[in-house]
Coordinates of C-alpha atoms and ligand atoms in Angstrom, one line a residue:
Chain A
X1 CA -43.6 -49.6 -69.2
X2 CA -40.2 -48.4 -67.9
X3 CA -40.1 -49.4 -64.2
X4 CA -38.4 -46.1 -63.4
X5 CA -41.5 -44.3 -64.5
X6 CA -43.8 -46.5 -62.5
X7 CA -46.3 -44.5 -60.4
X8 CA -46.1 -45.0 -56.6
X9 CA -49.3 -46.6 -55.3
X10 CA -48.8 -48.2 -51.9
X11 CA -46.1 -45.7 -50.9
X12 CA -47.7 -42.5 -52.4
X13 CA -48.4 -41.0 -49.0
X14 CA -45.3 -41.9 -47.2
X15 CA -44.0 -38.3 -47.4
X16 CA -46.8 -37.0 -45.3
X17 CA -45.9 -36.9 -41.6
X18 CA -49.5 -37.7 -40.7
X19 CA -49.9 -40.4 -43.3
X20 CA -51.0 -42.9 -40.7
X21 CA -54.1 -40.9 -39.7
X22 CA -57.7 -41.3 -40.9
X23 CA -57.7 -37.6 -41.9
X24 CA -54.7 -38.0 -44.2
X25 CA -56.1 -41.2 -45.7
X26 CA -59.4 -39.6 -46.5
X27 CA -57.8 -36.5 -48.0
X28 CA -55.8 -38.7 -50.4
X29 CA -58.7 -40.8 -51.7
X30 CA -58.9 -43.3 -48.9
X31 CA -62.1 -45.4 -48.3
X32 CA -63.4 -44.7 -51.8
X33 CA -62.9 -48.3 -53.0
X34 CA -65.0 -49.6 -50.1
X35 CA -68.4 -48.2 -51.3
X36 CA -67.7 -49.6 -54.8
X37 CA -66.8 -53.0 -53.3
X38 CA -70.1 -52.9 -51.3
X39 CA -72.0 -52.7 -54.6
X40 CA -70.2 -55.8 -55.9
X41 CA -71.1 -59.4 -55.2
X42 CA -68.3 -61.4 -53.5
X43 CA -67.6 -63.5 -56.6
X44 CA -67.2 -60.3 -58.6
X45 CA -64.6 -59.1 -56.2
X46 CA -62.7 -62.4 -56.3
X47 CA -62.9 -62.3 -60.1
X48 CA -61.4 -58.8 -60.2
X49 CA -58.6 -59.8 -58.0
X50 CA -58.0 -62.9 -60.1
X51 CA -57.9 -60.9 -63.3
X52 CA -55.5 -58.3 -61.7
X53 CA -52.8 -61.1 -61.4
X54 CA -52.1 -60.0 -57.9
X55 CA -49.9 -62.6 -56.3
X56 CA -49.2 -63.0 -52.6
X57 CA -46.3 -60.8 -51.5
X58 CA -45.6 -62.6 -48.2
X59 CA -43.2 -65.1 -49.8
X60 CA -45.0 -67.8 -51.7
X61 CA -46.4 -65.7 -54.6
X62 CA -49.7 -67.6 -54.7
X63 CA -52.4 -65.9 -56.8
X64 CA -54.6 -64.1 -54.3
X65 CA -58.0 -64.3 -56.0
X66 CA -57.5 -68.1 -56.4
X67 CA -56.7 -68.5 -52.8
X68 CA -59.9 -66.6 -51.8
X69 CA -62.0 -68.9 -54.0
X70 CA -60.9 -71.9 -51.9
X71 CA -63.3 -71.0 -49.1
X72 CA -65.9 -73.8 -49.3
X73 CA -69.1 -72.8 -51.1
X74 CA -72.2 -72.7 -49.0
X75 CA -70.2 -72.8 -45.7
X76 CA -72.3 -71.4 -43.0
X77 CA -70.1 -71.1 -39.9
X78 CA -67.5 -68.4 -39.3
X79 CA -64.7 -67.6 -41.8
X80 CA -61.6 -65.7 -40.6
X81 CA -59.3 -63.3 -42.4
X82 CA -55.9 -63.2 -40.9
X83 CA -53.3 -60.6 -41.9
X84 CA -49.8 -61.8 -41.7
X85 CA -47.9 -58.8 -40.2
X86 CA -45.3 -61.1 -38.6
X87 CA -42.6 -59.8 -41.0
X88 CA -39.5 -61.7 -40.1
X89 CA -37.7 -62.7 -43.3
X90 CA -34.1 -61.4 -42.9
X91 CA -33.6 -58.5 -45.3
X92 CA -37.3 -57.5 -45.4
X93 CA -38.9 -54.4 -43.9
X94 CA -41.6 -53.2 -46.2
X95 CA -44.6 -54.3 -44.1
X96 CA -43.3 -52.2 -41.2
X97 CA -43.5 -49.1 -43.5
X98 CA -47.1 -49.9 -44.4
X99 CA -48.2 -50.7 -40.8
X100 CA -46.6 -47.5 -39.5
X101 CA -47.4 -45.2 -42.3
X102 CA -50.6 -46.3 -43.9
X103 CA -52.6 -48.6 -41.6
X104 CA -55.9 -47.4 -43.0
X105 CA -54.9 -48.8 -46.4
X106 CA -54.6 -52.2 -44.7
X107 CA -58.0 -51.7 -43.0
X108 CA -59.8 -50.8 -46.2
X109 CA -58.2 -53.7 -48.0
X110 CA -59.3 -56.0 -45.1
X111 CA -62.9 -54.7 -45.4
X112 CA -63.0 -55.6 -49.1
X113 CA -61.2 -59.0 -48.7
X114 CA -63.5 -59.9 -45.8
X115 CA -66.5 -59.2 -48.0
X116 CA -65.1 -61.3 -50.8
X117 CA -64.6 -64.3 -48.5
X118 CA -67.6 -63.9 -46.2
X119 CA -65.7 -63.0 -43.1
X120 CA -67.0 -61.0 -40.1
X121 CA -64.0 -61.3 -37.9
X122 CA -60.4 -60.5 -38.9
X123 CA -57.1 -60.6 -37.1
X124 CA -53.9 -58.7 -37.7
X125 CA -51.0 -60.7 -36.3
X126 CA -48.1 -58.3 -35.8
X127 CA -44.7 -59.4 -34.8
X128 CA -44.1 -58.7 -31.1
X129 CA -41.0 -56.5 -31.7
X130 CA -43.0 -54.1 -33.9
X131 CA -44.3 -52.0 -31.1
X132 CA -44.6 -48.8 -33.2
X133 CA -46.5 -50.7 -35.9
X134 CA -48.8 -52.2 -33.2
X135 CA -49.5 -48.7 -31.8
X136 CA -50.3 -47.2 -35.2
X137 CA -52.5 -50.1 -36.4
X138 CA -54.3 -50.1 -33.0
X139 CA -54.9 -46.4 -33.3
X140 CA -56.1 -46.7 -36.9
X141 CA -58.5 -49.5 -36.0
X142 CA -59.9 -47.3 -33.2
X143 CA -60.4 -44.5 -35.7
X144 CA -62.1 -46.9 -38.1
X145 CA -64.5 -48.1 -35.5
X146 CA -65.3 -44.5 -34.5
X147 CA -65.9 -43.5 -38.1
X148 CA -68.2 -46.6 -38.6
X149 CA -66.0 -48.4 -41.1
X150 CA -65.5 -51.2 -38.6
X151 CA -68.1 -52.7 -36.3
X152 CA -70.8 -52.9 -39.0
X153 CA -70.1 -56.3 -40.5
X154 CA -66.4 -56.6 -39.7
X155 CA -64.6 -56.6 -36.5
X156 CA -60.8 -56.5 -36.3
X157 CA -58.6 -57.8 -33.6
X158 CA -55.0 -56.6 -33.4
X159 CA -52.8 -59.4 -32.0
X160 CA -49.2 -59.2 -30.9
X161 CA -46.7 -62.1 -31.5
X162 CA -43.9 -62.8 -29.0
X163 CA -40.8 -63.4 -31.1
X164 CA -40.5 -66.5 -33.3
X165 CA -39.7 -66.3 -37.1
X166 CA -41.7 -69.5 -37.7
X167 CA -44.9 -67.7 -36.8
X168 CA -44.6 -66.0 -40.2
X169 CA -45.4 -69.4 -41.8
X170 CA -49.1 -69.3 -42.1
X171 CA -50.0 -72.5 -40.2
X172 CA -47.4 -71.6 -37.5
X173 CA -49.1 -68.3 -37.3
X174 CA -52.5 -69.9 -36.8
X175 CA -51.1 -72.1 -34.0
X176 CA -49.7 -69.0 -32.4
X177 CA -53.0 -67.1 -32.8
X178 CA -54.7 -69.9 -31.1
X179 CA -52.5 -69.4 -28.0
X180 CA -50.0 -72.3 -28.7
X181 CA -46.4 -72.5 -29.6
X182 CA -46.0 -71.7 -33.2
X183 CA -45.7 -75.1 -34.7
X184 CA -46.8 -75.4 -38.3
X185 CA -49.5 -77.8 -39.2
X186 CA -49.7 -80.6 -41.7
X187 CA -51.5 -79.6 -45.0
X188 CA -54.0 -80.7 -46.1
X189 CA -56.3 -79.5 -44.7
X190 CA -55.3 -76.1 -46.0
X191 CA -56.3 -73.1 -43.9
X192 CA -59.0 -72.2 -46.4
X193 CA -60.8 -75.4 -45.4
X194 CA -59.7 -75.7 -41.7
X195 CA -57.7 -72.8 -40.3
X196 CA -57.7 -70.6 -37.2
X197 CA -59.9 -72.0 -34.4
X198 CA -60.9 -74.8 -36.8
X199 CA -62.7 -72.5 -39.2
X200 CA -62.0 -71.7 -42.9
X201 CA -59.3 -69.0 -42.8
X202 CA -57.5 -66.9 -45.4
X203 CA -54.0 -65.7 -44.5
X204 CA -52.7 -62.8 -46.5
X205 CA -49.6 -60.6 -46.2
X206 CA -50.0 -56.9 -45.3
X207 CA -48.8 -55.6 -48.7
X208 CA -51.0 -58.0 -50.6
X209 CA -54.1 -56.7 -48.9
X210 CA -53.0 -53.0 -49.2
X211 CA -53.1 -53.5 -53.0
X212 CA -56.8 -54.5 -53.0
X213 CA -58.5 -51.1 -52.8
X214 CA -56.5 -49.9 -55.8
X215 CA -57.6 -52.9 -57.8
X216 CA -61.2 -52.2 -57.0
X217 CA -60.8 -48.5 -57.7
X218 CA -58.8 -48.5 -60.9
X219 CA -59.6 -51.9 -62.3
X220 CA -58.0 -55.3 -62.6
X221 CA -56.7 -54.5 -66.1
X222 CA -54.9 -51.4 -65.0
X223 CA -53.2 -53.4 -62.2
X224 CA -52.3 -56.3 -64.4
X225 CA -50.7 -53.9 -66.9
X226 CA -48.2 -52.6 -64.3
X227 CA -46.4 -55.9 -64.1
X228 CA -45.5 -58.9 -66.2
X229 CA -47.8 -61.4 -68.0
X230 CA -48.1 -63.6 -64.9
X231 CA -47.9 -61.0 -62.1
X232 CA -49.6 -57.7 -61.9
X233 CA -48.8 -54.5 -60.0
X234 CA -45.9 -53.0 -58.2
X235 CA -44.3 -54.2 -55.1
X236 CA -42.2 -52.8 -52.3
X237 CA -38.6 -53.9 -52.5
X238 CA -36.5 -53.7 -49.3
X239 CA -32.9 -53.1 -50.3
X240 CA -30.2 -53.4 -47.7
X241 CA -26.6 -54.4 -47.2
X242 CA -23.7 -52.8 -49.1
X243 CA -25.5 -50.2 -51.1
X244 CA -25.4 -46.4 -51.1
X245 CA -29.1 -45.8 -50.3
X246 CA -30.7 -48.7 -48.5
X247 CA -34.5 -48.4 -48.2
X248 CA -37.9 -49.4 -49.5
X249 CA -38.5 -48.9 -53.2
X250 CA -41.9 -49.4 -54.8
X251 CA -41.8 -50.2 -58.5
X252 CA -43.1 -52.6 -61.1
X253 CA -42.5 -56.3 -60.5
X254 CA -40.9 -56.1 -64.0
X255 CA -37.9 -54.1 -62.7
X256 CA -34.6 -55.9 -63.0
X257 CA -32.3 -56.6 -60.1
X258 CA -29.6 -54.5 -61.7
X259 CA -32.0 -51.5 -61.9
X260 CA -32.9 -51.9 -58.2
X261 CA -29.3 -52.0 -57.1
X262 CA -27.9 -49.3 -59.4
X263 CA -30.8 -47.0 -60.2
X264 CA -32.9 -47.1 -57.0
X265 CA -30.4 -47.9 -54.3
X266 CA -27.6 -45.8 -55.7
X267 CA -25.2 -48.7 -56.4
X268 CA -22.6 -50.5 -54.3
X269 CA -21.3 -48.7 -51.2
X270 CA -18.2 -46.5 -52.0
X271 CA -18.4 -47.5 -55.7
X272 CA -17.2 -50.9 -54.7
X273 CA -17.6 -54.0 -56.8
X274 CA -20.7 -56.2 -56.5
X275 CA -20.0 -59.7 -55.4
X276 CA -23.4 -61.3 -54.8
X277 CA -27.1 -60.6 -54.1
X278 CA -29.8 -62.3 -52.2
X279 CA -32.9 -61.3 -54.1
X280 CA -35.9 -62.3 -52.0
X281 CA -35.1 -62.5 -48.3
X282 CA -32.5 -64.8 -46.8
X283 CA -34.3 -67.9 -47.8
X284 CA -33.8 -67.2 -51.5
X285 CA -30.8 -68.7 -53.3
X286 CA -27.9 -66.3 -53.8
X287 CA -27.1 -64.8 -57.2
X288 CA -23.6 -63.8 -58.4
X289 CA -22.8 -60.4 -59.7
X290 CA -23.2 -61.8 -63.3
X291 CA -26.7 -62.9 -62.6
X292 CA -28.5 -59.7 -61.9
X293 CA -30.1 -59.0 -65.3
X294 CA -33.3 -60.8 -64.2
X295 CA -36.7 -59.4 -63.7
X296 CA -37.9 -59.4 -60.1
X297 CA -41.3 -61.0 -60.6
X298 CA -42.2 -64.3 -59.1
X299 CA -41.6 -66.2 -62.4
X300 CA -38.6 -64.3 -63.5
X301 CA -36.7 -65.2 -60.3
X302 CA -37.9 -68.7 -60.4
X303 CA -36.5 -69.1 -63.9
X304 CA -33.2 -67.8 -62.5
X305 CA -33.1 -70.6 -60.0
X306 CA -34.0 -68.5 -57.0
X307 CA -37.2 -66.8 -55.7
X308 CA -38.9 -63.5 -55.3
X309 CA -39.9 -64.5 -51.8
X310 CA -40.5 -61.4 -49.7
X311 CA -38.6 -59.1 -52.1
X312 CA -35.8 -58.4 -49.5
X313 CA -32.7 -57.6 -51.5
X314 CA -29.5 -58.0 -49.6
X315 CA -26.4 -56.7 -51.4
X316 CA -22.9 -58.2 -50.8
X317 CA -19.8 -56.4 -52.2
X318 CA -16.3 -57.6 -52.6
X319 CA -15.4 -56.9 -49.0
X320 CA -17.8 -59.6 -47.8
X321 CA -16.7 -63.1 -47.0
X322 CA -19.3 -65.5 -48.4
X323 CA -18.5 -68.3 -45.9
X324 CA -19.0 -65.9 -43.1
X325 CA -22.3 -64.7 -44.6
X326 CA -23.4 -68.3 -44.8
X327 CA -22.4 -68.8 -41.2
X328 CA -24.6 -65.9 -40.1
X329 CA -27.5 -67.2 -42.2
X330 CA -27.1 -70.7 -40.9
X331 CA -27.0 -69.5 -37.4
X332 CA -30.4 -67.9 -38.0
X333 CA -32.0 -71.1 -39.3
X334 CA -30.5 -73.1 -36.5
X335 CA -31.9 -70.7 -34.0
X336 CA -35.4 -70.4 -35.6
X337 CA -36.1 -74.1 -36.4
X338 CA -39.2 -74.8 -34.4
X339 CA -37.9 -78.3 -33.6
X340 CA -40.9 -80.2 -34.9
X341 CA -39.4 -82.1 -37.8
X342 CA -36.2 -84.1 -37.4
X343 CA -34.5 -83.3 -40.7
X344 CA -34.8 -79.6 -40.0
X345 CA -34.1 -79.6 -36.3
X346 CA -31.0 -81.7 -36.7
X347 CA -29.6 -80.4 -40.0
X348 CA -29.9 -76.7 -39.2
X349 CA -27.9 -77.1 -36.0
X350 CA -25.2 -79.3 -37.5
X351 CA -24.9 -77.2 -40.7
X352 CA -24.4 -74.1 -38.6
X353 CA -21.7 -75.9 -36.6
X354 CA -19.9 -77.0 -39.8
X355 CA -20.0 -73.6 -41.4
X356 CA -18.7 -72.1 -38.2
X357 CA -15.8 -74.4 -38.0
X358 CA -15.0 -73.7 -41.7
X359 CA -15.0 -70.0 -41.0
X360 CA -12.6 -70.3 -38.0
X361 CA -10.2 -72.4 -40.0
X362 CA -11.1 -75.8 -38.6
X363 CA -13.1 -77.2 -41.4
X364 CA -12.5 -80.7 -42.8
X365 CA -12.2 -81.6 -46.5
X366 CA -15.5 -83.5 -46.6
X367 CA -17.5 -80.8 -44.8
X368 CA -18.7 -79.0 -48.0
X369 CA -20.0 -82.2 -49.6
X370 CA -21.6 -83.3 -46.3
X371 CA -23.5 -80.1 -46.1
X372 CA -24.7 -80.3 -49.7
X373 CA -25.7 -83.9 -49.2
X374 CA -27.6 -83.3 -45.9
X375 CA -29.3 -80.2 -47.4
X376 CA -30.4 -82.0 -50.5
X377 CA -31.8 -85.0 -48.7
X378 CA -33.8 -83.0 -46.2
X379 CA -35.4 -80.7 -48.7
X380 CA -39.1 -81.3 -49.2
X381 CA -39.4 -83.8 -46.3
X382 CA -40.7 -81.4 -43.6
X383 CA -44.1 -80.1 -42.6
X384 CA -43.5 -76.6 -43.7
X385 CA -41.2 -74.7 -46.1
X386 CA -38.9 -73.3 -43.4
X387 CA -36.3 -76.0 -44.1
X388 CA -36.5 -75.6 -47.9
X389 CA -35.8 -71.9 -47.2
X390 CA -32.6 -72.8 -45.4
X391 CA -31.5 -75.3 -48.1
X392 CA -31.7 -72.5 -50.7
X393 CA -28.8 -70.6 -49.2
X394 CA -26.8 -73.6 -48.0
X395 CA -26.6 -75.0 -51.5
X396 CA -26.3 -71.9 -53.5
X397 CA -23.6 -70.2 -51.4
X398 CA -21.5 -73.3 -51.5
X399 CA -22.0 -74.2 -55.1
X400 CA -21.5 -70.6 -56.4
X401 CA -18.5 -69.7 -54.2
X402 CA -17.0 -73.1 -53.5
X403 CA -13.4 -72.0 -54.0
X404 CA -13.8 -69.4 -51.3
X405 CA -15.0 -72.0 -48.8
X406 CA -12.2 -74.4 -49.9
X407 CA -9.5 -71.8 -49.3
X408 CA -10.5 -71.7 -45.6
X409 CA -10.2 -75.4 -45.1
X410 CA -6.8 -76.6 -44.0
X411 CA -5.1 -78.9 -46.6
Chain B
X1 CA -44.4 -60.0 -4.9
X2 CA -47.6 -62.0 -4.8
X3 CA -48.4 -63.3 -8.2
X4 CA -51.9 -62.0 -8.8
X5 CA -53.4 -59.4 -11.1
X6 CA -55.4 -56.5 -9.7
X7 CA -59.1 -56.4 -10.3
X8 CA -58.5 -53.9 -13.1
X9 CA -55.9 -56.2 -14.7
X10 CA -58.3 -59.1 -14.5
X11 CA -60.8 -57.0 -16.3
X12 CA -58.3 -56.6 -19.1
X13 CA -57.7 -60.3 -19.1
X14 CA -61.4 -60.9 -19.6
X15 CA -61.6 -58.3 -22.3
X16 CA -58.7 -59.9 -24.2
X17 CA -60.2 -63.4 -23.8
X18 CA -63.5 -62.2 -25.3
X19 CA -61.8 -60.9 -28.5
X20 CA -61.1 -64.5 -29.7
X21 CA -63.5 -67.2 -30.8
X22 CA -61.8 -69.4 -28.2
X23 CA -60.4 -67.5 -25.2
X24 CA -57.1 -69.5 -25.5
X25 CA -56.2 -67.0 -28.3
X26 CA -55.6 -64.4 -25.6
X27 CA -52.7 -66.4 -24.1
X28 CA -49.9 -64.5 -25.8
X29 CA -51.4 -61.1 -25.0
X30 CA -52.0 -62.1 -21.4
X31 CA -48.5 -63.3 -21.1
X32 CA -47.3 -59.9 -22.4
X33 CA -49.5 -58.2 -19.7
X34 CA -48.1 -60.6 -17.1
X35 CA -44.5 -59.7 -18.0
X36 CA -45.3 -56.0 -17.8
X37 CA -46.8 -56.4 -14.4
X38 CA -44.5 -59.0 -12.8
X39 CA -41.3 -58.2 -14.7
X40 CA -40.7 -61.6 -16.0
X41 CA -42.5 -65.0 -16.4
X42 CA -41.5 -67.1 -13.4
X43 CA -42.9 -70.6 -12.9
X44 CA -45.3 -69.1 -10.4
X45 CA -46.5 -66.7 -13.1
X46 CA -46.9 -69.6 -15.6
X47 CA -49.0 -71.4 -13.1
X48 CA -51.1 -68.4 -12.3
X49 CA -51.7 -67.5 -15.9
X50 CA -52.7 -71.2 -16.5
X51 CA -55.4 -70.9 -13.9
X52 CA -56.9 -67.9 -15.9
X53 CA -57.3 -70.2 -18.9
X54 CA -57.9 -73.5 -17.2
X55 CA -54.6 -74.6 -18.7
X56 CA -52.1 -76.8 -17.1
X57 CA -48.7 -75.3 -16.3
X58 CA -47.0 -77.5 -18.8
X59 CA -49.0 -75.9 -21.7
X60 CA -48.1 -72.4 -20.5
X61 CA -44.5 -73.4 -20.0
X62 CA -44.3 -74.8 -23.5
X63 CA -45.6 -71.5 -24.9
X64 CA -43.4 -69.3 -22.7
X65 CA -40.2 -71.1 -23.7
X66 CA -41.1 -71.1 -27.4
X67 CA -41.0 -67.4 -27.8
X68 CA -38.0 -65.1 -27.4
X69 CA -39.8 -62.1 -25.9
X70 CA -40.8 -63.8 -22.7
X71 CA -38.1 -63.5 -20.0
X72 CA -37.9 -66.3 -17.6
X73 CA -35.5 -64.6 -15.3
X74 CA -35.4 -61.0 -14.0
X75 CA -34.0 -58.7 -16.7
X76 CA -32.4 -55.3 -16.4
X77 CA -34.4 -52.1 -16.3
X78 CA -33.5 -51.8 -20.0
X79 CA -33.0 -54.5 -22.6
X80 CA -30.6 -53.9 -25.5
X81 CA -31.2 -56.3 -28.3
X82 CA -28.6 -56.0 -31.0
X83 CA -29.4 -57.5 -34.4
X84 CA -26.7 -59.9 -35.7
X85 CA -28.4 -61.1 -38.8
X86 CA -27.0 -60.7 -42.3
X87 CA -27.6 -57.0 -43.3
X88 CA -26.5 -55.8 -39.8
X89 CA -23.5 -58.1 -40.0
X90 CA -22.5 -56.6 -43.3
X91 CA -22.7 -53.1 -41.8
X92 CA -20.6 -53.8 -38.7
X93 CA -22.8 -55.4 -36.1
X94 CA -19.8 -57.3 -34.7
X95 CA -18.0 -54.1 -33.8
X96 CA -21.1 -52.8 -32.0
X97 CA -21.6 -56.1 -30.1
X98 CA -17.9 -56.2 -29.1
X99 CA -18.0 -52.6 -27.9
X100 CA -21.1 -53.2 -25.8
X101 CA -19.9 -56.3 -24.1
X102 CA -16.6 -54.7 -23.2
X103 CA -18.2 -51.3 -22.2
X104 CA -20.8 -53.0 -20.0
X105 CA -18.5 -55.7 -18.8
X106 CA -21.0 -58.5 -19.4
X107 CA -21.4 -61.3 -21.8
X108 CA -24.4 -61.6 -24.2
X109 CA -27.5 -62.7 -22.3
X110 CA -26.3 -61.2 -19.0
X111 CA -27.4 -58.2 -17.0
X112 CA -25.1 -55.5 -15.5
X113 CA -24.6 -55.9 -11.7
X114 CA -26.5 -52.7 -11.0
X115 CA -29.5 -54.2 -12.8
X116 CA -29.5 -51.4 -15.4
X117 CA -29.0 -53.2 -18.7
X118 CA -29.6 -56.7 -20.2
X119 CA -27.6 -57.3 -23.4
X120 CA -28.9 -59.7 -26.0
X121 CA -28.3 -60.5 -29.7
X122 CA -31.3 -61.1 -31.8
X123 CA -32.2 -62.2 -35.3
X124 CA -33.3 -59.8 -38.0
X125 CA -35.6 -57.1 -36.5
X126 CA -36.6 -56.2 -40.1
X127 CA -35.1 -52.7 -40.0
X128 CA -32.1 -53.6 -42.2
X129 CA -32.3 -50.3 -44.0
X130 CA -30.9 -48.7 -40.8
X131 CA -28.2 -51.4 -40.2
X132 CA -26.5 -51.9 -37.9
X133 CA -29.4 -51.5 -35.6
X134 CA -30.7 -52.5 -32.2
X135 CA -33.8 -52.4 -30.1
X136 CA -33.7 -50.6 -26.8
X137 CA -36.8 -51.6 -24.9
X138 CA -39.7 -50.7 -27.3
X139 CA -37.6 -48.4 -29.6
X140 CA -35.6 -49.1 -32.7
X141 CA -32.2 -47.3 -33.0
X142 CA -30.3 -47.6 -36.3
X143 CA -27.3 -46.4 -38.2
X144 CA -25.3 -47.3 -35.1
X145 CA -21.7 -46.3 -34.6
X146 CA -19.6 -46.9 -31.5
X147 CA -20.1 -43.2 -30.5
X148 CA -23.8 -43.5 -31.0
X149 CA -24.2 -46.6 -28.8
X150 CA -22.0 -44.9 -26.2
X151 CA -24.4 -42.0 -26.0
X152 CA -27.4 -44.3 -26.0
X153 CA -26.0 -46.3 -23.1
X154 CA -25.2 -43.1 -21.1
X155 CA -28.7 -41.9 -21.4
X156 CA -30.3 -45.1 -19.9
X157 CA -31.1 -44.6 -16.3
Ligands
LIG1 C1 -40.6 -70.0 -42.7 C2 -41.6 -69.1 -43.4 C3 -41.7 -67.8 -42.9 C4 -42.7 -66.9 -43.5 N1 -42.7 -65.7 -43.0 C5 -43.7 -64.8 -43.5 C6 -43.8 -63.5 -43.0 O1 -43.1 -63.1 -42.2 N2 -44.8 -62.7 -43.6 C7 -45.6 -63.1 -44.5 O2 -46.5 -62.4 -45.0 N3 -45.5 -64.4 -45.0 C8 -44.6 -65.2 -44.5 N4 -44.5 -66.5 -45.0 C9 -45.5 -67.0 -46.1 C10 -46.8 -67.4 -45.4 O3 -46.7 -68.8 -45.1 C11 -48.0 -67.2 -46.4 O4 -47.6 -67.8 -47.6 C12 -48.4 -65.8 -46.6 O5 -48.6 -65.1 -45.4 C13 -49.6 -65.8 -47.4 O6 -49.9 -64.4 -47.8 P1 -49.8 -63.9 -49.3 O7 -50.5 -65.0 -50.1 O8 -50.6 -62.6 -49.2 O9 -48.4 -63.8 -49.5 C14 -43.5 -67.4 -44.5 C15 -43.4 -68.7 -44.9 C16 -42.5 -69.6 -44.4 C17 -42.4 -71.0 -44.9
LIG2 S1 -30.4 -57.8 -40.4 FE1 -30.5 -56.5 -38.7 S2 -32.4 -55.6 -38.9 FE2 -32.4 -57.0 -40.6

């Protein structure tokens, strides 16, 4: 299927000014998957989601149905469903659109997911700065209680974060939800075994869950057919930076990066020349202008040495200094490191300092190799994937644009 | 100002605590409420909130200092948080930040003498499609130009 012809699914109602209301949701076929799901046994729901090839859209791309099946069989205590609405990956803004414009899609998805995993209490963890999202989701939850969708088997608590990127990492999010600082936890145990408040917990991204009603309504095979062999469906790409039409574009995961930039986002600003692209949020390795003929699915970008991540596409044109861009990115990781693991806490700070001194013309010859060495040795040694997400840009920016960095270092 | 919630506010604290399997889950929301009521989270507020959860002040302090949205000193009547992450940087955030510091006569992190505006830079607010952008109190403002921030600042009382 040509991605350009892909039907809009998640974003189909965004044109309606009242799209966030129950009335609009009902008028456009909302809450019709729920009664179907209620006739299905939980394993049948999980099986449908598995066959749909839906993969988590928060960053890691883990198969959603498989994750749901990890809840221990025969478990009798509480099970929690937690929605990750802590959107914080630089370059990503798609969940904000869903939260503000279609909160009932999330609620219907949650009702179905909760049935599948046997949960009666769910949380929506919304980043603190997203005040408008918080208002819209709270209002929609209120409407859903009033209409009787919620409160009969599922309760939903809308929770506000307080500003910390690391709370997007699922175990950091759980710590934060428990009223602690957002320090990630060692795995195992995985959240599905021992998560929020010590109970089995499934954490899913907003967009992942919004897909679920459509899978139930239109079938796993339909959903799978929209994507590639190993990933079904469409997803919402956030495109920003030096492009003519920055914004959210929903299309098949089989779309290429070139199509996204040139067909969807209108090409490079002022018809300028493309220099580089970050394809999946700032933690994804950077691609050069010659590397954009890749499909944007999880496995396609993995094969290209980077990652689909959160599908935040940041476009850099010829006017952009790559060392300066890395300095900005490194400043972010230095600021957001939670401080728990030594390699991450120390390296992010020092690497930011080194990129900064390179940019202001005070770099030293050995700096680039020192950064690469420190980055490589720390990768994979920390409790969570935050540091690996910093290493992606450190290494790729320097390896792919080394001459530009060297030109700034005094001989 | 005495650090104590009204009876109504205490009712809200109890309501929030009951939403979670363990009332500790309500700590972040109660701190948001405390900041709304007391203006910022002083050490006295930390201690007071701790008593509502049977938590020592050290635990509350650790939480308050971990998150960027809790203010530990009085802030201006308005807070301008300018995003300086990559997409905003590519679209001219530096110029906006430079203009605001010189126009307001303060450094980043400071508050104007008249207590009107606190100026901050923040990491990606995930509204990069409207870069360069900032948050003014609860509201996002994007597609910023020097003229636009000029008007925006003028309108803040
Ligand atoms: C540092 C870091 C930040 C993350 N931030 C987010 C985020 O903002 N939103 C999100 O949904 N997932 C985020 N994730 C991924 C989550 O840990 C988790 O994989 C995801 O919420 C699971 O949902 P999914 O399977 O539906 O994608 C982050 C991961 C890491 C390591
Ligand atoms: S970089 Fe500024 S909002 Fe994302």
